[in-house]
Amino acid sequence: RGCATSEDMLWKLDALQCFIRDLHWPDAMFGEHLEKRLKQMASDMIEACGKRIWRHFEIWIKKGGLIGGTSADYLLPSECCVMVNVILDCKVQALKLCALHSGDLHQYHTRIDEYLERILGDMSKSLIQKLVSVLDSVLKKLSRYDEGSFFAQILSLTKPINEDGQAYVSCVNANLEQLRQRISDEIFTLNIFEEWYRQQTHFIFMWLGERTEISLHPYQLACLLLILKKTHGSFELQGVQDKDLNSQAHSSITQRLHVDYEQRNDMNFTEILVYFKGQIFRIFEETANAVK
């Protein structure tokens, strides 16, 4: 459902139409004319409501709430979800309020239905764009750890584990729950989840594609492995289908991360061997000096 104001408007439009219809005008032509005027009024009022809602939606989507102190802690405002519900409710009620009893759906209902559908499409794009921008900010942070980067060695001194990855996973889970709980239409919500996951996968795929010639830093690898694993499970629980979850881009990302992970393990093993070889050589050298 929408908000109290929108529900009141839709209820009054319906009550007015029912009242006029129940008068049973003796003049059929006048009754038909009155019906068309009421349907047109309903269409105009719903359109005006849609314009006002969209204008406020654009303002609210830029705000957001922070459940922490960074951009990775962004939480969609509940007000945005309410506005989506208002448009969804208007779309449902428009069939009753704007369609003529003669069966002519085209004149008023089709126009307002297409208009509301465009608003819902724009809302969906804005929601997804905002959510994907959180991942973009995380990937920009991870870029500072690129091999050969000036900041890579400095940032490594803090011995990070996967903090940015954990922050992003928490953000995804919080917003999945926000959308699931606040938006009334399950199909609309699922479509957002599917497109959000697809764009998330595409962003990571493109980011890795820019780094085919270099190895990932351990911190980059740890964050991406966590993001890939946890978000895959979270979106799966929300109903995203396997064909969307395990796309070709997702498989390519998984393969790349596993290759880097294995290479990193091999490098660590080599470093251990070199270390012990040095220790053994030092012991032999000390023993030889002691014998002399």
PDB file of C-alpha atoms in Angstrom:
ATOM      1  CA  ARG A   1       0.000   0.000   0.000  1.00  0.00           C
ATOM      2  CA  GLY A   2       0.986   3.629  -0.380  1.00  0.00           C
ATOM      3  CA  CYS A   3       0.847   6.419   2.173  1.00  0.00           C
ATOM      4  CA  ALA A   4      -2.240   7.729   3.976  1.00  0.00           C
ATOM      5  CA  THR A   5      -2.556  10.750   1.657  1.00  0.00           C
ATOM      6  CA  SER A   6      -2.488   8.724  -1.567  1.00  0.00           C
ATOM      7  CA  GLU A   7      -4.894   6.126  -0.182  1.00  0.00           C
ATOM      8  CA  ASP A   8      -7.276   8.886   0.874  1.00  0.00           C
ATOM      9  CA  MET A   9      -7.142  10.450  -2.600  1.00  0.00           C
ATOM     10  CA  LEU A  10      -7.817   7.136  -4.344  1.00  0.00           C
ATOM     11  CA  TRP A  11     -10.627   6.285  -1.924  1.00  0.00           C
ATOM     12  CA  LYS A  12     -12.340   9.644  -2.486  1.00  0.00           C
ATOM     13  CA  LEU A  13     -12.086   9.300  -6.266  1.00  0.00           C
ATOM     14  CA  ASP A  14     -13.682   5.864  -6.046  1.00  0.00           C
ATOM     15  CA  ALA A  15     -16.379   7.057  -3.623  1.00  0.00           C
ATOM     16  CA  LEU A  16     -17.263   9.968  -5.901  1.00  0.00           C
ATOM     17  CA  GLN A  17     -17.579   7.717  -8.945  1.00  0.00           C
ATOM     18  CA  CYS A  18     -19.735   5.237  -7.017  1.00  0.00           C
ATOM     19  CA  PHE A  19     -21.973   8.043  -5.742  1.00  0.00           C
ATOM     20  CA  ILE A  20     -22.547   9.491  -9.226  1.00  0.00           C
ATOM     21  CA  ARG A  21     -23.082   6.052 -10.747  1.00  0.00           C
ATOM     22  CA  ASP A  22     -25.649   5.092  -8.088  1.00  0.00           C
ATOM     23  CA  LEU A  23     -27.769   8.140  -8.967  1.00  0.00           C
ATOM     24  CA  HIS A  24     -28.821   6.318 -12.171  1.00  0.00           C
ATOM     25  CA  TRP A  25     -29.224   9.350 -14.376  1.00  0.00           C
ATOM     26  CA  PRO A  26     -32.375   9.103 -16.537  1.00  0.00           C
ATOM     27  CA  ASP A  27     -30.541  10.789 -19.405  1.00  0.00           C
ATOM     28  CA  ALA A  28     -28.122   8.107 -20.629  1.00  0.00           C
ATOM     29  CA  MET A  29     -26.031  10.490 -22.707  1.00  0.00           C
ATOM     30  CA  PHE A  30     -25.579  12.876 -19.781  1.00  0.00           C
ATOM     31  CA  GLY A  31     -24.681   9.953 -17.508  1.00  0.00           C
ATOM     32  CA  GLU A  32     -22.073   8.745 -19.995  1.00  0.00           C
ATOM     33  CA  HIS A  33     -20.660  12.263 -20.333  1.00  0.00           C
ATOM     34  CA  LEU A  34     -20.430  12.584 -16.546  1.00  0.00           C
ATOM     35  CA  GLU A  35     -18.679   9.230 -16.290  1.00  0.00           C
ATOM     36  CA  LYS A  36     -16.055  10.288 -18.838  1.00  0.00           C
ATOM     37  CA  ARG A  37     -15.443  13.548 -16.981  1.00  0.00           C
ATOM     38  CA  LEU A  38     -14.937  11.681 -13.709  1.00  0.00           C
ATOM     39  CA  LYS A  39     -12.592   9.163 -15.355  1.00  0.00           C
ATOM     40  CA  GLN A  40     -10.599  11.981 -16.902  1.00  0.00           C
ATOM     41  CA  MET A  41     -10.424  13.774 -13.548  1.00  0.00           C
ATOM     42  CA  ALA A  42      -9.163  10.586 -11.889  1.00  0.00           C
ATOM     43  CA  SER A  43      -6.548  10.154 -14.620  1.00  0.00           C
ATOM     44  CA  ASP A  44      -5.375  13.763 -14.256  1.00  0.00           C
ATOM     45  CA  MET A  45      -5.180  13.567 -10.456  1.00  0.00           C
ATOM     46  CA  ILE A  46      -3.237  10.291 -10.519  1.00  0.00           C
ATOM     47  CA  GLU A  47      -0.850  11.771 -13.092  1.00  0.00           C
ATOM     48  CA  ALA A  48      -0.316  14.859 -10.929  1.00  0.00           C
ATOM     49  CA  CYS A  49       0.291  12.596  -7.933  1.00  0.00           C
ATOM     50  CA  GLY A  50       2.836  10.597  -9.944  1.00  0.00           C
ATOM     51  CA  LYS A  51       4.734  13.733 -10.995  1.00  0.00           C
ATOM     52  CA  ARG A  52       4.904  14.990  -7.430  1.00  0.00           C
ATOM     53  CA  ILE A  53       6.017  11.605  -6.103  1.00  0.00           C
ATOM     54  CA  TRP A  54       8.770  11.283  -8.722  1.00  0.00           C
ATOM     55  CA  ARG A  55      10.071  14.774  -7.949  1.00  0.00           C
ATOM     56  CA  HIS A  56      10.375  13.967  -4.239  1.00  0.00           C
ATOM     57  CA  PHE A  57      11.781  10.512  -4.979  1.00  0.00           C
ATOM     58  CA  GLU A  58      14.713  12.048  -6.859  1.00  0.00           C
ATOM     59  CA  ILE A  59      15.483  14.209  -3.827  1.00  0.00           C
ATOM     60  CA  TRP A  60      15.249  11.383  -1.293  1.00  0.00           C
ATOM     61  CA  ILE A  61      17.309   8.881  -3.280  1.00  0.00           C
ATOM     62  CA  LYS A  62      20.262  11.269  -3.060  1.00  0.00           C
ATOM     63  CA  LYS A  63      20.012  11.424   0.717  1.00  0.00           C
ATOM     64  CA  GLY A  64      20.033   7.939   2.125  1.00  0.00           C
ATOM     65  CA  GLY A  65      20.922   6.954   5.628  1.00  0.00           C
ATOM     66  CA  LEU A  66      24.281   5.852   6.921  1.00  0.00           C
ATOM     67  CA  ILE A  67      24.247   2.850   9.248  1.00  0.00           C
ATOM     68  CA  GLY A  68      27.942   3.461   9.769  1.00  0.00           C
ATOM     69  CA  GLY A  69      30.398   6.131   8.791  1.00  0.00           C
ATOM     70  CA  THR A  70      31.312   5.292   5.197  1.00  0.00           C
ATOM     71  CA  SER A  71      29.624   5.138   1.804  1.00  0.00           C
ATOM     72  CA  ALA A  72      29.630   1.336   2.066  1.00  0.00           C
ATOM     73  CA  ASP A  73      27.121   1.706   4.908  1.00  0.00           C
ATOM     74  CA  TYR A  74      24.455   3.337   2.731  1.00  0.00           C
ATOM     75  CA  LEU A  75      20.852   2.387   3.509  1.00  0.00           C
ATOM     76  CA  LEU A  76      18.020   3.238   1.135  1.00  0.00           C
ATOM     77  CA  PRO A  77      15.572   5.653   2.800  1.00  0.00           C
ATOM     78  CA  SER A  78      12.300   4.001   3.759  1.00  0.00           C
ATOM     79  CA  GLU A  79      10.582   7.057   2.258  1.00  0.00           C
ATOM     80  CA  CYS A  80      11.756   5.938  -1.204  1.00  0.00           C
ATOM     81  CA  CYS A  81      10.129   2.557  -0.670  1.00  0.00           C
ATOM     82  CA  VAL A  82       6.874   4.236   0.403  1.00  0.00           C
ATOM     83  CA  MET A  83       6.908   6.343  -2.772  1.00  0.00           C
ATOM     84  CA  VAL A  84       7.369   3.219  -4.883  1.00  0.00           C
ATOM     85  CA  ASN A  85       4.356   1.714  -3.104  1.00  0.00           C
ATOM     86  CA  VAL A  86       2.283   4.812  -3.874  1.00  0.00           C
ATOM     87  CA  ILE A  87       2.964   4.469  -7.613  1.00  0.00           C
ATOM     88  CA  LEU A  88       2.304   0.722  -7.476  1.00  0.00           C
ATOM     89  CA  ASP A  89      -1.009   1.334  -5.696  1.00  0.00           C
ATOM     90  CA  CYS A  90      -1.987   4.052  -8.172  1.00  0.00           C
ATOM     91  CA  LYS A  91      -1.249   1.667 -11.031  1.00  0.00           C
ATOM     92  CA  VAL A  92      -3.524  -0.991  -9.549  1.00  0.00           C
ATOM     93  CA  GLN A  93      -6.347   1.450  -8.761  1.00  0.00           C
ATOM     94  CA  ALA A  94      -6.094   3.165 -12.158  1.00  0.00           C
ATOM     95  CA  LEU A  95      -7.726   0.180 -13.852  1.00  0.00           C
ATOM     96  CA  LYS A  96     -10.841   0.729 -11.766  1.00  0.00           C
ATOM     97  CA  LEU A  97     -10.803   4.523 -11.647  1.00  0.00           C
ATOM     98  CA  CYS A  98      -9.829   5.353 -15.234  1.00  0.00           C
ATOM     99  CA  ALA A  99     -11.405   2.590 -17.350  1.00  0.00           C
ATOM    100  CA  LEU A 100     -14.865   3.307 -18.719  1.00  0.00           C
ATOM    101  CA  HIS A 101     -17.685   0.881 -17.919  1.00  0.00           C
ATOM    102  CA  SER A 102     -18.372   0.717 -21.634  1.00  0.00           C
ATOM    103  CA  GLY A 103     -15.154  -1.274 -21.919  1.00  0.00           C
ATOM    104  CA  ASP A 104     -13.097   1.496 -23.523  1.00  0.00           C
ATOM    105  CA  LEU A 105      -9.731   1.107 -21.777  1.00  0.00           C
ATOM    106  CA  HIS A 106      -7.707   3.067 -24.256  1.00  0.00           C
ATOM    107  CA  GLN A 107      -8.816   6.638 -23.734  1.00  0.00           C
ATOM    108  CA  TYR A 108      -7.827   7.160 -20.091  1.00  0.00           C
ATOM    109  CA  HIS A 109      -6.527   3.994 -18.505  1.00  0.00           C
ATOM    110  CA  THR A 110      -3.930   3.074 -21.128  1.00  0.00           C
ATOM    111  CA  ARG A 111      -2.382   6.542 -21.022  1.00  0.00           C
ATOM    112  CA  ILE A 112      -2.081   6.704 -17.241  1.00  0.00           C
ATOM    113  CA  ASP A 113      -0.956   3.073 -17.024  1.00  0.00           C
ATOM    114  CA  GLU A 114       1.903   3.704 -19.451  1.00  0.00           C
ATOM    115  CA  TYR A 115       2.835   6.870 -17.577  1.00  0.00           C
ATOM    116  CA  LEU A 116       2.977   5.102 -14.199  1.00  0.00           C
ATOM    117  CA  GLU A 117       4.929   2.234 -15.756  1.00  0.00           C
ATOM    118  CA  ARG A 118       7.566   4.718 -16.954  1.00  0.00           C
ATOM    119  CA  ILE A 119       7.825   6.193 -13.463  1.00  0.00           C
ATOM    120  CA  LEU A 120       8.286   2.728 -11.949  1.00  0.00           C
ATOM    121  CA  GLY A 121      10.988   1.992 -14.517  1.00  0.00           C
ATOM    122  CA  ASP A 122      12.795   5.234 -13.659  1.00  0.00           C
ATOM    123  CA  MET A 123      12.486   4.502  -9.941  1.00  0.00           C
ATOM    124  CA  SER A 124      13.919   1.036 -10.437  1.00  0.00           C
ATOM    125  CA  LYS A 125      16.879   2.418 -12.411  1.00  0.00           C
ATOM    126  CA  SER A 126      17.568   5.069  -9.766  1.00  0.00           C
ATOM    127  CA  LEU A 127      17.452   2.531  -6.928  1.00  0.00           C
ATOM    128  CA  ILE A 128      19.826   0.158  -8.708  1.00  0.00           C
ATOM    129  CA  GLN A 129      22.166   2.948  -9.774  1.00  0.00           C
ATOM    130  CA  LYS A 130      22.419   4.164  -6.183  1.00  0.00           C
ATOM    131  CA  LEU A 131      23.064   0.669  -4.826  1.00  0.00           C
ATOM    132  CA  VAL A 132      25.685  -0.114  -7.471  1.00  0.00           C
ATOM    133  CA  SER A 133      27.441   3.180  -6.704  1.00  0.00           C
ATOM    134  CA  VAL A 134      28.235   1.732  -3.264  1.00  0.00           C
ATOM    135  CA  LEU A 135      30.153  -1.116  -4.917  1.00  0.00           C
ATOM    136  CA  ASP A 136      31.884   1.412  -7.166  1.00  0.00           C
ATOM    137  CA  SER A 137      33.165   3.281  -4.109  1.00  0.00           C
ATOM    138  CA  VAL A 138      34.433   0.018  -2.588  1.00  0.00           C
ATOM    139  CA  LEU A 139      36.255  -0.946  -5.787  1.00  0.00           C
ATOM    140  CA  LYS A 140      37.883   2.492  -5.894  1.00  0.00           C
ATOM    141  CA  LYS A 141      39.210   1.870  -2.394  1.00  0.00           C
ATOM    142  CA  LEU A 142      40.542  -1.523  -3.450  1.00  0.00           C
ATOM    143  CA  SER A 143      42.265   0.111  -6.444  1.00  0.00           C
ATOM    144  CA  ARG A 144      44.670   1.792  -4.033  1.00  0.00           C
ATOM    145  CA  TYR A 145      46.168  -1.645  -3.353  1.00  0.00           C
ATOM    146  CA  ASP A 146      47.069  -2.262  -7.011  1.00  0.00           C
ATOM    147  CA  GLU A 147      50.478  -3.817  -7.602  1.00  0.00           C
ATOM    148  CA  GLY A 148      53.039  -1.051  -8.042  1.00  0.00           C
ATOM    149  CA  SER A 149      50.745   1.563  -6.553  1.00  0.00           C
ATOM    150  CA  PHE A 150      52.323   4.231  -4.347  1.00  0.00           C
ATOM    151  CA  PHE A 151      49.792   3.592  -1.576  1.00  0.00           C
ATOM    152  CA  ALA A 152      49.868  -0.213  -1.687  1.00  0.00           C
ATOM    153  CA  GLN A 153      52.855  -0.692   0.619  1.00  0.00           C
ATOM    154  CA  ILE A 154      51.772   2.101   2.958  1.00  0.00           C
ATOM    155  CA  LEU A 155      48.234   0.730   3.313  1.00  0.00           C
ATOM    156  CA  SER A 156      49.590  -2.785   3.848  1.00  0.00           C
ATOM    157  CA  LEU A 157      51.331  -1.598   7.028  1.00  0.00           C
ATOM    158  CA  THR A 158      47.934  -1.442   8.747  1.00  0.00           C
ATOM    159  CA  LYS A 159      47.577  -5.200   8.087  1.00  0.00           C
ATOM    160  CA  PRO A 160      43.963  -5.075   6.859  1.00  0.00           C
ATOM    161  CA  ILE A 161      42.014  -8.336   6.572  1.00  0.00           C
ATOM    162  CA  ASN A 162      38.841  -7.777   4.514  1.00  0.00           C
ATOM    163  CA  GLU A 163      37.144  -4.815   6.198  1.00  0.00           C
ATOM    164  CA  ASP A 164      35.873  -3.178   3.000  1.00  0.00           C
ATOM    165  CA  GLY A 165      34.466  -6.494   1.820  1.00  0.00           C
ATOM    166  CA  GLN A 166      32.661  -7.033   5.120  1.00  0.00           C
ATOM    167  CA  ALA A 167      31.249  -3.480   5.037  1.00  0.00           C
ATOM    168  CA  TYR A 168      29.886  -3.988   1.527  1.00  0.00           C
ATOM    169  CA  VAL A 169      28.322  -7.358   2.362  1.00  0.00           C
ATOM    170  CA  SER A 170      26.589  -5.790   5.377  1.00  0.00           C
ATOM    171  CA  CYS A 171      25.335  -2.967   3.150  1.00  0.00           C
ATOM    172  CA  VAL A 172      23.929  -5.432   0.598  1.00  0.00           C
ATOM    173  CA  ASN A 173      22.142  -7.474   3.262  1.00  0.00           C
ATOM    174  CA  ALA A 174      20.670  -4.374   4.922  1.00  0.00           C
ATOM    175  CA  ASN A 175      19.313  -3.022   1.624  1.00  0.00           C
ATOM    176  CA  LEU A 176      17.990  -6.401   0.497  1.00  0.00           C
ATOM    177  CA  GLU A 177      16.032  -6.567   3.739  1.00  0.00           C
ATOM    178  CA  GLN A 178      14.888  -2.948   3.397  1.00  0.00           C
ATOM    179  CA  LEU A 179      13.522  -3.530  -0.102  1.00  0.00           C
ATOM    180  CA  ARG A 180      11.953  -6.878   0.759  1.00  0.00           C
ATOM    181  CA  GLN A 181      10.201  -5.567   3.861  1.00  0.00           C
ATOM    182  CA  ARG A 182       9.167  -2.118   2.605  1.00  0.00           C
ATOM    183  CA  ILE A 183       8.056  -2.605  -1.016  1.00  0.00           C
ATOM    184  CA  SER A 184       4.690  -4.277  -1.424  1.00  0.00           C
ATOM    185  CA  ASP A 185       5.085  -5.803  -4.907  1.00  0.00           C
ATOM    186  CA  GLU A 186       7.217  -8.961  -4.859  1.00  0.00           C
ATOM    187  CA  ILE A 187       7.684  -9.092  -8.635  1.00  0.00           C
ATOM    188  CA  PHE A 188       8.902  -5.486  -8.739  1.00  0.00           C
ATOM    189  CA  THR A 189      11.289  -6.218  -5.874  1.00  0.00           C
ATOM    190  CA  LEU A 190      12.623  -9.394  -7.481  1.00  0.00           C
ATOM    191  CA  ASN A 191      13.285  -7.533 -10.735  1.00  0.00           C
ATOM    192  CA  ILE A 192      15.360  -5.010  -8.785  1.00  0.00           C
ATOM    193  CA  PHE A 193      17.326  -7.804  -7.115  1.00  0.00           C
ATOM    194  CA  GLU A 194      18.054  -9.522 -10.430  1.00  0.00           C
ATOM    195  CA  GLU A 195      19.248  -6.354 -12.150  1.00  0.00           C
ATOM    196  CA  TRP A 196      21.208  -5.219  -9.095  1.00  0.00           C
ATOM    197  CA  TYR A 197      23.044  -8.549  -8.954  1.00  0.00           C
ATOM    198  CA  ARG A 198      23.682  -8.494 -12.711  1.00  0.00           C
ATOM    199  CA  GLN A 199      25.197  -5.008 -12.580  1.00  0.00           C
ATOM    200  CA  GLN A 200      27.212  -5.866  -9.479  1.00  0.00           C
ATOM    201  CA  THR A 201      28.716  -8.850 -11.288  1.00  0.00           C
ATOM    202  CA  HIS A 202      29.403  -6.714 -14.363  1.00  0.00           C
ATOM    203  CA  PHE A 203      31.197  -4.050 -12.289  1.00  0.00           C
ATOM    204  CA  ILE A 204      33.497  -6.603 -10.652  1.00  0.00           C
ATOM    205  CA  PHE A 205      34.111  -8.334 -13.998  1.00  0.00           C
ATOM    206  CA  MET A 206      35.139  -5.039 -15.630  1.00  0.00           C
ATOM    207  CA  TRP A 207      37.296  -4.063 -12.644  1.00  0.00           C
ATOM    208  CA  LEU A 208      39.190  -7.353 -12.844  1.00  0.00           C
ATOM    209  CA  GLY A 209      39.437  -6.981 -16.630  1.00  0.00           C
ATOM    210  CA  GLU A 210      41.468  -3.805 -16.094  1.00  0.00           C
ATOM    211  CA  ARG A 211      43.944  -5.837 -14.016  1.00  0.00           C
ATOM    212  CA  THR A 212      44.676  -8.830 -16.232  1.00  0.00           C
ATOM    213  CA  GLU A 213      48.395  -7.990 -16.340  1.00  0.00           C
ATOM    214  CA  ILE A 214      48.914  -7.707 -12.587  1.00  0.00           C
ATOM    215  CA  SER A 215      48.339  -9.966  -9.604  1.00  0.00           C
ATOM    216  CA  LEU A 216      45.787  -8.986  -7.019  1.00  0.00           C
ATOM    217  CA  HIS A 217      46.964  -7.749  -3.652  1.00  0.00           C
ATOM    218  CA  PRO A 218      46.069 -10.151  -0.795  1.00  0.00           C
ATOM    219  CA  TYR A 219      43.645  -7.557   0.589  1.00  0.00           C
ATOM    220  CA  GLN A 220      41.925  -7.113  -2.776  1.00  0.00           C
ATOM    221  CA  LEU A 221      41.665 -10.872  -3.124  1.00  0.00           C
ATOM    222  CA  ALA A 222      40.257 -11.356   0.389  1.00  0.00           C
ATOM    223  CA  CYS A 223      37.593  -8.652  -0.089  1.00  0.00           C
ATOM    224  CA  LEU A 224      36.467  -9.872  -3.509  1.00  0.00           C
ATOM    225  CA  LEU A 225      36.300 -13.511  -2.440  1.00  0.00           C
ATOM    226  CA  LEU A 226      34.125 -12.513   0.520  1.00  0.00           C
ATOM    227  CA  ILE A 227      31.877 -10.279  -1.613  1.00  0.00           C
ATOM    228  CA  LEU A 228      31.452 -12.938  -4.281  1.00  0.00           C
ATOM    229  CA  LYS A 229      30.602 -15.702  -1.807  1.00  0.00           C
ATOM    230  CA  LYS A 230      28.339 -13.797   0.585  1.00  0.00           C
ATOM    231  CA  THR A 231      26.342 -11.774  -1.940  1.00  0.00           C
ATOM    232  CA  HIS A 232      25.768 -14.870  -4.085  1.00  0.00           C
ATOM    233  CA  GLY A 233      24.145 -16.545  -1.086  1.00  0.00           C
ATOM    234  CA  SER A 234      22.174 -13.440  -0.093  1.00  0.00           C
ATOM    235  CA  PHE A 235      20.654 -12.896  -3.536  1.00  0.00           C
ATOM    236  CA  GLU A 236      19.920 -16.604  -3.832  1.00  0.00           C
ATOM    237  CA  LEU A 237      17.901 -16.452  -0.606  1.00  0.00           C
ATOM    238  CA  GLN A 238      15.910 -13.541  -2.060  1.00  0.00           C
ATOM    239  CA  GLY A 239      14.777 -15.642  -5.017  1.00  0.00           C
ATOM    240  CA  VAL A 240      17.243 -14.752  -7.779  1.00  0.00           C
ATOM    241  CA  GLN A 241      17.419 -17.713 -10.186  1.00  0.00           C
ATOM    242  CA  ASP A 242      20.506 -19.874 -10.743  1.00  0.00           C
ATOM    243  CA  LYS A 243      20.829 -18.795 -14.374  1.00  0.00           C
ATOM    244  CA  ASP A 244      21.205 -15.196 -13.199  1.00  0.00           C
ATOM    245  CA  LEU A 245      23.403 -16.038 -10.227  1.00  0.00           C
ATOM    246  CA  ASN A 246      25.835 -18.244 -12.126  1.00  0.00           C
ATOM    247  CA  SER A 247      26.244 -16.233 -15.299  1.00  0.00           C
ATOM    248  CA  GLN A 248      29.275 -16.411 -17.562  1.00  0.00           C
ATOM    249  CA  ALA A 249      30.642 -13.216 -16.013  1.00  0.00           C
ATOM    250  CA  HIS A 250      30.283 -14.723 -12.527  1.00  0.00           C
ATOM    251  CA  SER A 251      32.121 -17.874 -13.641  1.00  0.00           C
ATOM    252  CA  SER A 252      34.944 -15.775 -15.120  1.00  0.00           C
ATOM    253  CA  ILE A 253      35.282 -13.809 -11.880  1.00  0.00           C
ATOM    254  CA  THR A 254      35.353 -17.000  -9.816  1.00  0.00           C
ATOM    255  CA  GLN A 255      38.013 -18.522 -12.051  1.00  0.00           C
ATOM    256  CA  ARG A 256      40.198 -15.416 -11.910  1.00  0.00           C
ATOM    257  CA  LEU A 257      39.994 -15.156  -8.123  1.00  0.00           C
ATOM    258  CA  HIS A 258      40.783 -18.838  -7.657  1.00  0.00           C
ATOM    259  CA  VAL A 259      43.804 -18.574  -9.967  1.00  0.00           C
ATOM    260  CA  ASP A 260      45.127 -15.592  -8.004  1.00  0.00           C
ATOM    261  CA  TYR A 261      44.402 -17.402  -4.752  1.00  0.00           C
ATOM    262  CA  GLU A 262      46.384 -20.465  -5.842  1.00  0.00           C
ATOM    263  CA  GLN A 263      49.243 -18.308  -7.085  1.00  0.00           C
ATOM    264  CA  ARG A 264      49.286 -16.468  -3.791  1.00  0.00           C
ATOM    265  CA  ASN A 265      49.456 -19.762  -1.879  1.00  0.00           C
ATOM    266  CA  ASP A 266      52.302 -20.970  -4.111  1.00  0.00           C
ATOM    267  CA  MET A 267      54.174 -17.730  -3.474  1.00  0.00           C
ATOM    268  CA  ASN A 268      53.683 -18.087   0.266  1.00  0.00           C
ATOM    269  CA  PHE A 269      54.955 -21.669   0.147  1.00  0.00           C
ATOM    270  CA  THR A 270      58.027 -20.547  -1.806  1.00  0.00           C
ATOM    271  CA  GLU A 271      58.681 -17.802   0.723  1.00  0.00           C
ATOM    272  CA  ILE A 272      58.479 -20.369   3.537  1.00  0.00           C
ATOM    273  CA  LEU A 273      60.973 -22.645   1.766  1.00  0.00           C
ATOM    274  CA  VAL A 274      63.373 -19.754   1.239  1.00  0.00           C
ATOM    275  CA  TYR A 275      63.030 -18.797   4.900  1.00  0.00           C
ATOM    276  CA  PHE A 276      63.770 -22.302   6.192  1.00  0.00           C
ATOM    277  CA  LYS A 277      66.621 -22.723   3.718  1.00  0.00           C
ATOM    278  CA  GLY A 278      68.141 -19.546   5.113  1.00  0.00           C
ATOM    279  CA  GLN A 279      67.643 -20.754   8.678  1.00  0.00           C
ATOM    280  CA  ILE A 280      69.283 -24.116   7.933  1.00  0.00           C
ATOM    281  CA  PHE A 281      72.211 -22.412   6.191  1.00  0.00           C
ATOM    282  CA  ARG A 282      72.652 -20.099   9.188  1.00  0.00           C
ATOM    283  CA  ILE A 283      72.679 -23.066  11.591  1.00  0.00           C
ATOM    284  CA  PHE A 284      75.300 -24.887   9.527  1.00  0.00           C
ATOM    285  CA  GLU A 285      77.380 -21.720   9.361  1.00  0.00           C
ATOM    286  CA  GLU A 286      77.180 -21.216  13.129  1.00  0.00           C
ATOM    287  CA  THR A 287      78.071 -24.885  13.706  1.00  0.00           C
ATOM    288  CA  ALA A 288      81.056 -24.628  11.376  1.00  0.00           C
ATOM    289  CA  ASN A 289      82.284 -21.501  13.147  1.00  0.00           C
ATOM    290  CA  ALA A 290      81.892 -23.217  16.515  1.00  0.00           C
ATOM    291  CA  VAL A 291      83.976 -26.215  15.360  1.00  0.00           C
ATOM    292  CA  LYS A 292      86.746 -23.889  14.180  1.00  0.00           C
TER     293      LYS A 292
END
